[in-house]
Short mmCIF file of C-alpha atoms and ligand atoms in Angstrom, two decimals:
data_model
loop_
_atom_site.label_atom_id
_atom_site.label_comp_id
_atom_site.label_asym_id
_atom_site.label_seq_id
_atom_site.Cartn_x
_atom_site.Cartn_y
_atom_site.Cartn_z
CA MET I 1 -23.23 37.20 83.59
CA ASP I 2 -24.49 33.79 84.52
CA ASN I 3 -27.05 35.23 87.03
CA GLU I 4 -28.63 37.05 84.28
CA ASP I 5 -28.59 34.80 81.77
CA PRO I 6 -31.68 33.36 81.26
CA LEU I 7 -30.27 29.89 79.50
CA ARG I 8 -28.53 28.96 82.42
CA LYS I 9 -30.43 26.17 84.00
CA PHE I 10 -29.90 23.70 80.43
CA LYS I 11 -26.75 23.15 81.91
CA GLU I 12 -28.65 21.09 84.50
CA ARG I 13 -29.85 18.75 81.22
CA PHE I 14 -26.43 17.20 80.42
CA HIS I 15 -23.93 14.71 81.92
CA ILE I 16 -21.03 16.77 82.49
CA PRO I 17 -17.73 14.23 82.22
CA GLU I 18 -15.35 14.17 85.06
CA VAL I 19 -11.42 14.27 85.11
CA ASN I 20 -10.17 13.45 88.29
CA GLY I 21 -13.38 13.14 89.95
CA GLN I 22 -14.24 16.48 89.48
CA PRO I 23 -17.04 18.08 86.52
CA ALA I 24 -14.83 18.71 83.93
CA ILE I 25 -15.28 22.14 82.02
CA TYR I 26 -16.03 20.88 78.74
CA PHE I 27 -15.14 22.89 75.70
CA CYS I 28 -15.56 19.80 73.07
CA GLY I 29 -18.55 20.35 71.85
CA ASN I 30 -17.31 20.75 68.46
CA SER I 31 -15.95 17.53 68.30
CA LEU I 32 -18.64 15.23 70.96
CA GLY I 33 -21.86 17.10 72.33
CA LEU I 34 -22.82 16.01 75.34
CA GLN I 35 -25.12 13.29 76.36
CA PRO I 36 -29.08 15.20 77.52
CA LYS I 37 -30.27 13.29 80.53
CA THR I 38 -33.37 12.84 78.85
CA ALA I 39 -31.77 10.34 75.44
CA ALA I 40 -32.33 7.65 77.89
CA ALA I 41 -35.42 7.97 78.51
CA PHE I 42 -35.88 8.14 74.42
CA LEU I 43 -33.73 4.98 73.52
CA GLU I 44 -35.73 3.30 76.39
CA SER I 45 -39.12 4.07 74.72
CA GLU I 46 -38.13 2.10 71.18
CA MET I 47 -36.35 -0.72 73.48
CA ARG I 48 -39.55 -1.28 75.10
CA SER I 49 -41.37 -1.15 71.98
CA TRP I 50 -39.39 -3.53 70.04
CA ALA I 51 -39.66 -5.68 73.33
CA GLU I 52 -43.38 -5.51 73.79
CA LYS I 53 -44.39 -5.44 70.01
CA GLY I 54 -41.91 -6.56 67.82
CA VAL I 55 -42.74 -6.34 63.84
CA GLU I 56 -45.82 -4.17 64.90
CA GLY I 57 -44.05 -1.66 66.43
CA HIS I 58 -43.92 -0.33 62.93
CA PHE I 59 -47.27 0.70 63.43
CA MET I 60 -48.08 0.78 67.01
CA GLY I 61 -47.34 2.77 69.70
CA GLU I 62 -47.25 6.82 70.03
CA ASN I 63 -44.08 6.57 67.43
CA PRO I 64 -44.37 4.16 64.70
CA TRP I 65 -41.43 3.36 63.06
CA LEU I 66 -42.77 3.55 59.78
CA TYR I 67 -42.62 7.21 60.26
CA ALA I 68 -39.69 7.73 62.99
CA ARG I 69 -37.85 10.42 60.88
CA LYS I 70 -40.88 12.48 60.30
CA ARG I 71 -40.41 13.69 64.31
CA SER I 72 -37.45 15.41 63.71
CA LYS I 73 -38.26 17.17 60.36
CA PRO I 74 -39.68 20.39 61.89
CA LEU I 75 -36.69 20.38 64.45
CA LEU I 76 -34.49 20.26 61.89
CA ALA I 77 -36.05 22.54 59.68
CA GLY I 78 -36.24 25.30 62.02
CA LEU I 79 -32.16 24.89 62.72
CA LEU I 80 -31.81 24.94 58.96
CA GLY I 81 -34.46 27.73 57.81
CA ALA I 82 -35.64 24.82 55.71
CA LYS I 83 -39.08 23.80 54.78
CA GLU I 84 -39.94 20.11 56.21
CA LEU I 85 -39.92 19.24 52.91
CA GLU I 86 -35.89 20.04 52.19
CA THR I 87 -34.60 18.21 54.80
CA VAL I 88 -34.55 14.26 56.50
CA ALA I 89 -32.64 13.30 59.29
CA MET I 90 -30.56 9.66 57.49
CA ASN I 91 -27.29 7.64 57.11
CA SER I 92 -24.36 9.42 58.14
CA LEU I 93 -22.01 12.78 57.19
CA SER I 94 -19.68 10.88 54.58
CA THR I 95 -22.13 9.00 53.38
CA ASN I 96 -24.47 11.18 52.28
CA LEU I 97 -22.18 14.21 51.15
CA HIS I 98 -21.79 11.77 48.19
CA LEU I 99 -25.33 10.53 47.68
CA LEU I 100 -25.42 14.88 47.31
CA LEU I 101 -22.20 14.56 44.86
CA VAL I 102 -24.09 11.75 42.99
CA SER I 103 -26.87 14.12 41.78
CA PHE I 104 -25.42 17.24 41.99
CA TYR I 105 -21.49 17.17 40.67
CA GLN I 106 -22.46 16.56 37.01
CA PRO I 107 -19.24 16.90 35.33
CA LYS I 108 -19.33 17.95 31.35
CA GLY I 109 -17.31 19.33 28.78
CA LYS I 110 -15.29 22.45 30.05
CA LYS I 111 -17.14 22.46 33.32
CA THR I 112 -15.53 19.78 35.94
CA LYS I 113 -14.01 21.73 38.59
CA ILE I 114 -15.23 21.81 42.17
CA LEU I 115 -14.25 25.06 44.06
CA THR I 116 -13.41 24.57 48.06
CA GLU I 117 -11.76 25.72 50.96
CA PRO I 118 -8.24 25.42 51.59
CA GLY I 119 -7.31 22.27 54.33
CA ALA I 120 -10.58 20.77 54.37
CA PHE I 121 -11.72 17.66 56.76
CA PRO I 122 -9.99 14.85 55.23
CA SER I 123 -13.33 12.80 54.95
CA ASP I 124 -14.32 15.91 52.55
CA ARG I 125 -11.32 16.31 50.78
CA TYR I 126 -11.17 11.95 49.99
CA ILE I 127 -14.87 12.64 48.89
CA LEU I 128 -14.37 15.12 46.73
CA GLU I 129 -11.09 13.24 45.36
CA SER I 130 -12.81 10.04 44.49
CA GLN I 131 -15.85 11.69 43.13
CA SER I 132 -14.17 13.25 41.01
CA ARG I 133 -12.07 10.17 39.83
CA PHE I 134 -15.59 8.41 39.80
CA HIS I 135 -16.38 10.54 36.67
CA GLY I 136 -12.79 9.52 35.38
CA LEU I 137 -10.52 12.74 36.43
CA GLN I 138 -7.94 13.68 38.17
CA PRO I 139 -8.28 15.86 40.95
CA LYS I 140 -5.43 17.65 40.57
CA ASP I 141 -7.20 18.55 37.44
CA THR I 142 -10.55 19.36 38.93
CA ILE I 143 -10.10 20.34 42.75
CA ILE I 144 -9.53 24.35 43.00
CA GLN I 145 -8.42 25.43 46.49
CA VAL I 146 -8.86 29.47 47.19
CA GLN I 147 -6.15 30.25 49.46
CA PRO I 148 -5.77 32.56 52.48
CA ARG I 149 -3.40 35.70 51.71
CA LYS I 150 0.11 35.35 52.30
CA GLY I 151 0.64 35.31 56.18
CA GLU I 152 -2.84 35.46 57.20
CA HIS I 153 -5.26 32.19 58.20
CA ILE I 154 -8.99 32.86 56.95
CA LEU I 155 -10.23 32.88 54.12
CA ARG I 156 -11.69 36.25 52.53
CA THR I 157 -14.88 36.19 51.22
CA GLU I 158 -13.70 38.51 48.70
CA ASP I 159 -11.10 36.12 47.70
CA VAL I 160 -13.60 33.44 47.18
CA LEU I 161 -16.00 35.02 45.32
CA ARG I 162 -13.29 36.57 43.14
CA SER I 163 -11.81 32.64 42.41
CA LEU I 164 -15.62 32.06 41.97
CA ARG I 165 -16.32 34.73 39.46
CA LEU I 166 -13.09 33.93 37.95
CA HIS I 167 -12.98 29.99 37.16
CA ALA I 168 -17.13 30.37 36.57
CA ASP I 169 -16.67 28.80 32.89
CA GLU I 170 -14.78 25.35 34.35
CA LEU I 171 -17.08 25.43 37.51
CA ALA I 172 -19.24 22.62 37.90
CA LEU I 173 -19.84 22.88 41.73
CA VAL I 174 -18.99 25.16 44.92
CA MET I 175 -18.64 22.87 48.05
CA MET I 176 -17.24 24.46 51.20
CA SER I 177 -17.49 24.38 55.22
CA GLY I 178 -20.30 26.14 56.61
CA VAL I 179 -18.29 26.96 59.40
CA GLN I 180 -14.41 25.57 59.05
CA TYR I 181 -13.44 22.79 61.52
CA TYR I 182 -9.56 23.76 61.97
CA THR I 183 -10.14 27.70 62.29
CA GLY I 184 -13.31 28.03 63.45
CA GLN I 185 -14.40 30.62 60.10
CA TRP I 186 -18.26 31.15 59.54
CA PHE I 187 -18.29 31.75 55.75
CA ASP I 188 -20.38 33.88 53.98
CA MET I 189 -22.61 31.27 52.87
CA ARG I 190 -25.18 33.88 51.11
CA ALA I 191 -22.51 35.74 49.37
CA ILE I 192 -21.05 32.37 48.32
CA THR I 193 -24.20 31.21 46.86
CA GLU I 194 -25.35 34.15 45.63
CA ALA I 195 -22.42 34.46 43.57
CA ALA I 196 -22.33 30.93 42.38
CA ALA I 197 -26.17 30.97 42.52
CA GLU I 198 -25.66 33.93 39.58
CA LYS I 199 -23.12 32.08 37.24
CA GLY I 200 -25.25 28.81 37.36
CA ILE I 201 -23.03 26.78 39.55
CA PRO I 202 -24.88 24.20 42.12
CA VAL I 203 -23.20 25.35 45.62
CA GLY I 204 -23.02 22.98 48.27
CA PHE I 205 -22.84 23.63 52.29
CA ASP I 206 -20.73 21.18 54.70
CA LEU I 207 -22.73 22.12 58.08
CA ALA I 208 -20.94 19.81 60.42
CA HIS I 209 -19.77 22.34 62.69
CA ALA I 210 -22.45 25.13 61.69
CA ILE I 211 -25.99 23.06 62.78
CA GLY I 212 -26.62 23.93 66.25
CA ASN I 213 -24.21 26.40 66.19
CA VAL I 214 -24.85 29.20 64.00
CA PRO I 215 -27.98 30.68 62.80
CA LEU I 216 -28.84 29.26 59.33
CA GLN I 217 -31.49 30.55 56.34
CA LEU I 218 -30.73 27.70 53.89
CA HIS I 219 -33.92 27.92 51.80
CA ASP I 220 -33.65 31.77 51.79
CA TRP I 221 -29.93 31.97 50.92
CA GLY I 222 -30.79 29.33 47.98
CA VAL I 223 -28.19 27.07 48.82
CA ASP I 224 -28.86 23.92 46.86
CA PHE I 225 -27.91 21.01 49.30
CA ALA I 226 -25.88 20.72 52.57
CA THR I 227 -25.14 17.77 55.19
CA TRP I 228 -24.15 17.55 58.64
CA CYS I 229 -23.57 15.19 61.56
CA SER I 230 -25.49 15.07 64.59
CA TYR I 231 -22.85 14.09 67.01
CA LYS I 232 -21.26 17.52 67.35
CA TYR I 233 -23.25 20.67 68.57
CA LEU I 234 -26.18 18.83 67.88
CA ASN I 235 -25.58 16.10 70.97
CA SER I 236 -27.22 13.40 69.80
CA GLY I 237 -24.54 10.81 70.44
CA PRO I 238 -21.37 9.44 68.76
CA GLY I 239 -21.61 8.39 64.94
CA ASN I 240 -25.23 8.99 65.71
CA ILE I 241 -27.53 10.34 62.28
CA SER I 242 -26.83 12.10 59.54
CA GLY I 243 -29.38 14.09 57.76
CA ILE I 244 -29.46 16.25 53.93
CA PHE I 245 -30.69 19.76 52.98
CA VAL I 246 -31.74 19.69 49.26
CA HIS I 247 -33.53 22.69 48.24
CA GLU I 248 -37.59 23.17 47.26
CA ARG I 249 -36.54 23.97 43.17
CA HIS I 250 -35.22 20.46 43.25
CA ALA I 251 -37.96 18.62 45.20
CA HIS I 252 -39.38 17.65 42.05
CA ARG I 253 -36.75 16.84 39.67
CA SER I 254 -36.83 13.21 38.41
CA ASP I 255 -33.52 14.38 35.89
CA LEU I 256 -31.36 14.41 38.69
CA PRO I 257 -29.43 11.07 38.72
CA ARG I 258 -29.52 9.68 42.31
CA PHE I 259 -28.37 6.68 43.98
CA ALA I 260 -32.28 5.00 44.85
CA GLY I 261 -33.25 2.83 47.77
CA TRP I 262 -36.55 1.40 48.73
CA TRP I 263 -37.53 4.07 51.21
CA GLY I 264 -36.41 6.92 48.90
CA HIS I 265 -39.54 5.77 46.93
CA ASN I 266 -43.12 6.77 47.03
CA GLU I 267 -44.59 6.17 49.76
CA GLU I 268 -47.93 5.15 48.95
CA THR I 269 -46.71 2.48 46.61
CA ARG I 270 -43.18 1.43 48.66
CA PHE I 271 -45.14 -1.91 49.64
CA LEU I 272 -46.39 -2.63 46.20
CA MET I 273 -42.86 -3.75 45.83
CA ASP I 274 -42.95 -3.93 41.93
CA LYS I 275 -43.20 -0.51 41.03
CA ASP I 276 -40.29 0.99 39.00
CA PHE I 277 -38.70 4.14 41.16
CA GLU I 278 -40.51 6.64 41.56
CA ALA I 279 -39.02 9.26 44.20
CA MET I 280 -40.71 10.84 47.21
CA PRO I 281 -40.98 14.71 46.98
CA GLY I 282 -38.14 16.65 48.64
CA ALA I 283 -35.04 15.42 50.77
CA ASP I 284 -36.85 12.07 51.13
CA GLY I 285 -36.22 11.22 47.81
CA TRP I 286 -32.77 10.72 48.46
CA LEU I 287 -33.53 7.70 51.01
CA LEU I 288 -32.14 4.73 51.31
CA SER I 289 -33.20 2.94 54.01
CA ASN I 290 -35.58 2.33 56.59
CA ASP I 291 -34.82 4.52 59.35
CA HIS I 292 -32.54 4.42 62.27
CA VAL I 293 -35.31 4.57 64.86
CA LEU I 294 -32.58 3.81 67.76
CA GLY I 295 -30.25 6.99 66.12
CA LEU I 296 -33.26 8.82 65.60
CA ALA I 297 -34.35 7.86 69.34
CA VAL I 298 -31.56 9.76 71.11
CA HIS I 299 -31.61 12.64 67.94
CA GLN I 300 -35.12 13.60 69.46
CA ALA I 301 -34.27 13.85 72.72
CA SER I 302 -31.88 16.62 71.90
CA LEU I 303 -33.59 18.68 69.21
CA GLU I 304 -36.60 18.75 72.18
CA ILE I 305 -33.53 20.58 74.09
CA PHE I 306 -32.96 23.12 70.88
CA GLU I 307 -36.71 23.88 70.51
CA GLU I 308 -36.76 24.93 73.73
CA ALA I 309 -33.91 26.62 74.18
CA GLY I 310 -34.27 28.69 71.24
CA LEU I 311 -31.62 28.89 68.89
CA GLU I 312 -31.60 32.92 68.12
CA ASN I 313 -31.74 32.73 72.48
CA LEU I 314 -28.58 30.21 72.13
CA ARG I 315 -27.01 32.77 69.49
CA LYS I 316 -26.72 35.75 71.56
CA LYS I 317 -25.36 34.09 74.78
CA SER I 318 -22.61 32.32 71.98
CA GLU I 319 -21.97 35.56 70.95
CA LEU I 320 -21.17 36.80 74.19
CA LEU I 321 -19.00 33.36 75.64
CA THR I 322 -16.94 33.43 72.87
CA GLY I 323 -15.87 37.32 72.68
CA TYR I 324 -15.76 36.75 76.48
CA LEU I 325 -13.26 33.61 76.11
CA GLU I 326 -11.50 35.71 73.24
CA PHE I 327 -10.97 38.82 75.42
CA LEU I 328 -9.14 36.80 78.46
CA ILE I 329 -6.98 34.36 75.77
CA ARG I 330 -5.98 37.90 75.11
CA LYS I 331 -5.31 39.68 77.69
CA ILE I 332 -3.10 36.59 79.78
CA SER I 333 -1.31 36.21 75.58
CA GLY I 334 -0.37 39.69 75.44
CA ASP I 335 1.39 40.91 71.72
CA GLY I 336 1.12 37.04 69.74
CA GLY I 337 4.22 36.41 70.90
CA ILE I 338 3.16 33.28 72.62
CA LEU I 339 0.21 32.17 70.72
CA GLU I 340 -2.12 33.63 67.90
CA ILE I 341 -6.01 33.24 67.52
CA ILE I 342 -6.51 31.99 63.88
CA THR I 343 -10.19 32.49 64.65
CA PRO I 344 -11.93 35.50 63.29
CA SER I 345 -12.61 38.07 65.49
CA LEU I 346 -15.74 39.28 63.97
CA PRO I 347 -18.90 37.73 65.50
CA LYS I 348 -20.41 37.23 62.09
CA GLU I 349 -17.37 35.55 60.98
CA ARG I 350 -17.69 32.78 63.55
CA GLY I 351 -19.86 30.33 65.57
CA CYS I 352 -18.93 29.43 69.17
CA GLN I 353 -15.28 28.26 68.64
CA ILE I 354 -12.05 30.04 69.08
CA SER I 355 -8.63 27.95 67.56
CA LEU I 356 -5.46 28.96 69.50
CA LEU I 357 -1.99 28.55 67.14
CA ILE I 358 0.43 28.02 70.10
CA HIS I 359 3.91 28.55 68.58
CA LYS I 360 5.67 26.58 70.54
CA GLY I 361 4.97 24.18 73.55
CA GLY I 362 1.52 23.14 72.95
CA LYS I 363 0.78 20.11 73.67
CA ALA I 364 2.15 20.12 76.62
CA VAL I 365 -0.20 23.08 77.42
CA PHE I 366 -2.87 21.12 75.92
CA ASP I 367 -1.91 18.14 78.26
CA ALA I 368 -1.59 20.67 81.75
CA LEU I 369 -5.17 21.82 80.94
CA TYR I 370 -6.61 18.11 81.06
CA ARG I 371 -4.77 17.48 84.24
CA GLN I 372 -6.56 20.32 85.68
CA GLY I 373 -9.85 19.80 84.33
CA ILE I 374 -10.25 21.05 80.98
CA ILE I 375 -11.59 18.85 78.48
CA GLY I 376 -10.54 20.67 74.83
CA ASP I 377 -9.19 18.86 71.51
CA TRP I 378 -5.89 19.11 70.40
CA ARG I 379 -5.21 19.59 66.17
CA ASN I 380 -1.63 18.91 64.68
CA PRO I 381 0.55 20.39 64.36
CA ASN I 382 0.08 23.11 66.70
CA VAL I 383 -3.65 23.81 67.13
CA ILE I 384 -5.84 23.83 70.32
CA ARG I 385 -9.32 24.37 69.63
CA LEU I 386 -12.14 25.40 72.35
CA ALA I 387 -15.69 25.15 72.38
CA PRO I 388 -17.85 27.49 74.78
CA VAL I 389 -21.30 25.48 74.22
CA PRO I 390 -23.97 28.27 75.13
CA LEU I 391 -26.20 25.07 76.21
CA TYR I 392 -24.04 23.62 78.94
CA ASN I 393 -20.62 26.30 79.43
CA SER I 394 -21.27 28.69 81.93
CA PHE I 395 -19.42 32.67 81.96
CA THR I 396 -17.74 31.07 85.31
CA ASP I 397 -15.98 27.95 82.63
CA ILE I 398 -14.45 30.75 81.07
CA TYR I 399 -13.53 32.53 83.85
CA LYS I 400 -11.59 29.37 85.67
CA PHE I 401 -10.58 28.34 82.33
CA ALA I 402 -8.46 31.20 81.75
CA GLY I 403 -7.13 30.82 84.96
CA ILE I 404 -5.94 27.42 84.07
CA LEU I 405 -4.45 28.85 80.93
CA GLU I 406 -2.74 31.78 81.97
CA ILE I 407 -0.73 29.39 85.10
CA SER I 408 -0.11 26.59 82.04
CA LEU I 409 1.44 28.75 79.39
CA ARG I 410 4.14 30.58 82.09
CA GLU I 411 5.09 26.68 82.80
CA PHE I 412 5.30 25.12 79.85
CA VAL I 413 5.81 28.15 77.35
C1 PLP L 501 -17.11 15.63 61.90
C2 PLP L 501 -17.19 15.74 60.41
C3 PLP L 501 -17.04 14.62 59.45
C4 PLP L 501 -16.94 13.36 59.77
O1 PLP L 501 -17.57 12.36 59.15
P1 PLP L 501 -18.56 11.60 59.68
O2 PLP L 501 -18.61 10.71 58.13
O3 PLP L 501 -19.93 11.88 60.39
O4 PLP L 501 -17.44 10.64 60.03
C5 PLP L 501 -16.66 15.53 58.39
N1 PLP L 501 -16.90 16.35 57.86
C6 PLP L 501 -16.33 17.25 58.29
C7 PLP L 501 -16.17 18.69 58.00
C8 PLP L 501 -16.94 17.48 59.87
O5 PLP L 501 -16.15 18.18 60.73
#
């Protein structure tokens, strides 16, 4: 499979971390993606502009800082299935989610509730709860978490849709992950968006685990807004810049409440410094500050690799890699007595992550895997998350991993 893999060369474009002096098998791209070897040169180029031109770097050189964010727009739009107008890189994920909720979560009268998934990432829960309090409401009265059925780990789309329709009169917002960080479930974003649209309820997605992982069609699906981070599958470096998507139908809405800043103001008159706020059309209208040039440089290095590899090709390989990993784990673990795979089995319901729920001794297994050069990710109380990333993981990585897992399970479980 590696010999026939058209993307195999991309592994060489990344710095692979070492464990005990040997290159690791890195299955942690869902937490922090690896560093592209080109990233340092992209960063260095902006450092040089700064050194050589000082403030003039805003206007001079190949990539004047005044327009820095524009370079990433077509590449982000491609990953999102969006128009350039609909997306912009800015801030960090949690900040952006708050800014977007200021605009799209407007509880009124009976319609105050938010439909969401259970066990969402803590930041997302804190954000929804604090937004609810910000409007003088109690989170326990406003947040509805659709639960999986008894004995199941993943949510059934039909249950999400039923709950959405049941509560439609009280819902002010539907807010979900695209791909759930813990189970790895890729929700049926299209079905959820269409059901919400039918009832006139805005829909937002947190794409932290979806962007660069699964193909998205945010524009065509009609999603209202989305945000993500760039340091997971997008390989743009720890804490680096996030981005937002706002559907074209909101591009010229001056009626939406928003927390405004000078960079979201009409570019033509921004530097007159005396005008009343007039939002840029599209996602740019949510910008607050001038561009994070150093972060954008590293982001750009990574986005160009995605452009070259092609998301469709990556997805094809991703389905094969993840399927192979699942196949070997099932073969090793037998009937489910030792561990359970809590990630959906159907490719259309997952990205490139497999989450293992180990019934006992999970942490010892995880530590043993690390000692033998496998970098995965441990989540309390008992889940190991593994993400074979098509840009820099191979079929051989998975084969080697399976051998090590088999021995570790025998030793510690
Ligand atoms: C990674 C992740 C975050 C992190 O938020 P930051 O603001 O970037 O620290 C938030 N939500 C989800 C769902 C995530 O997966």
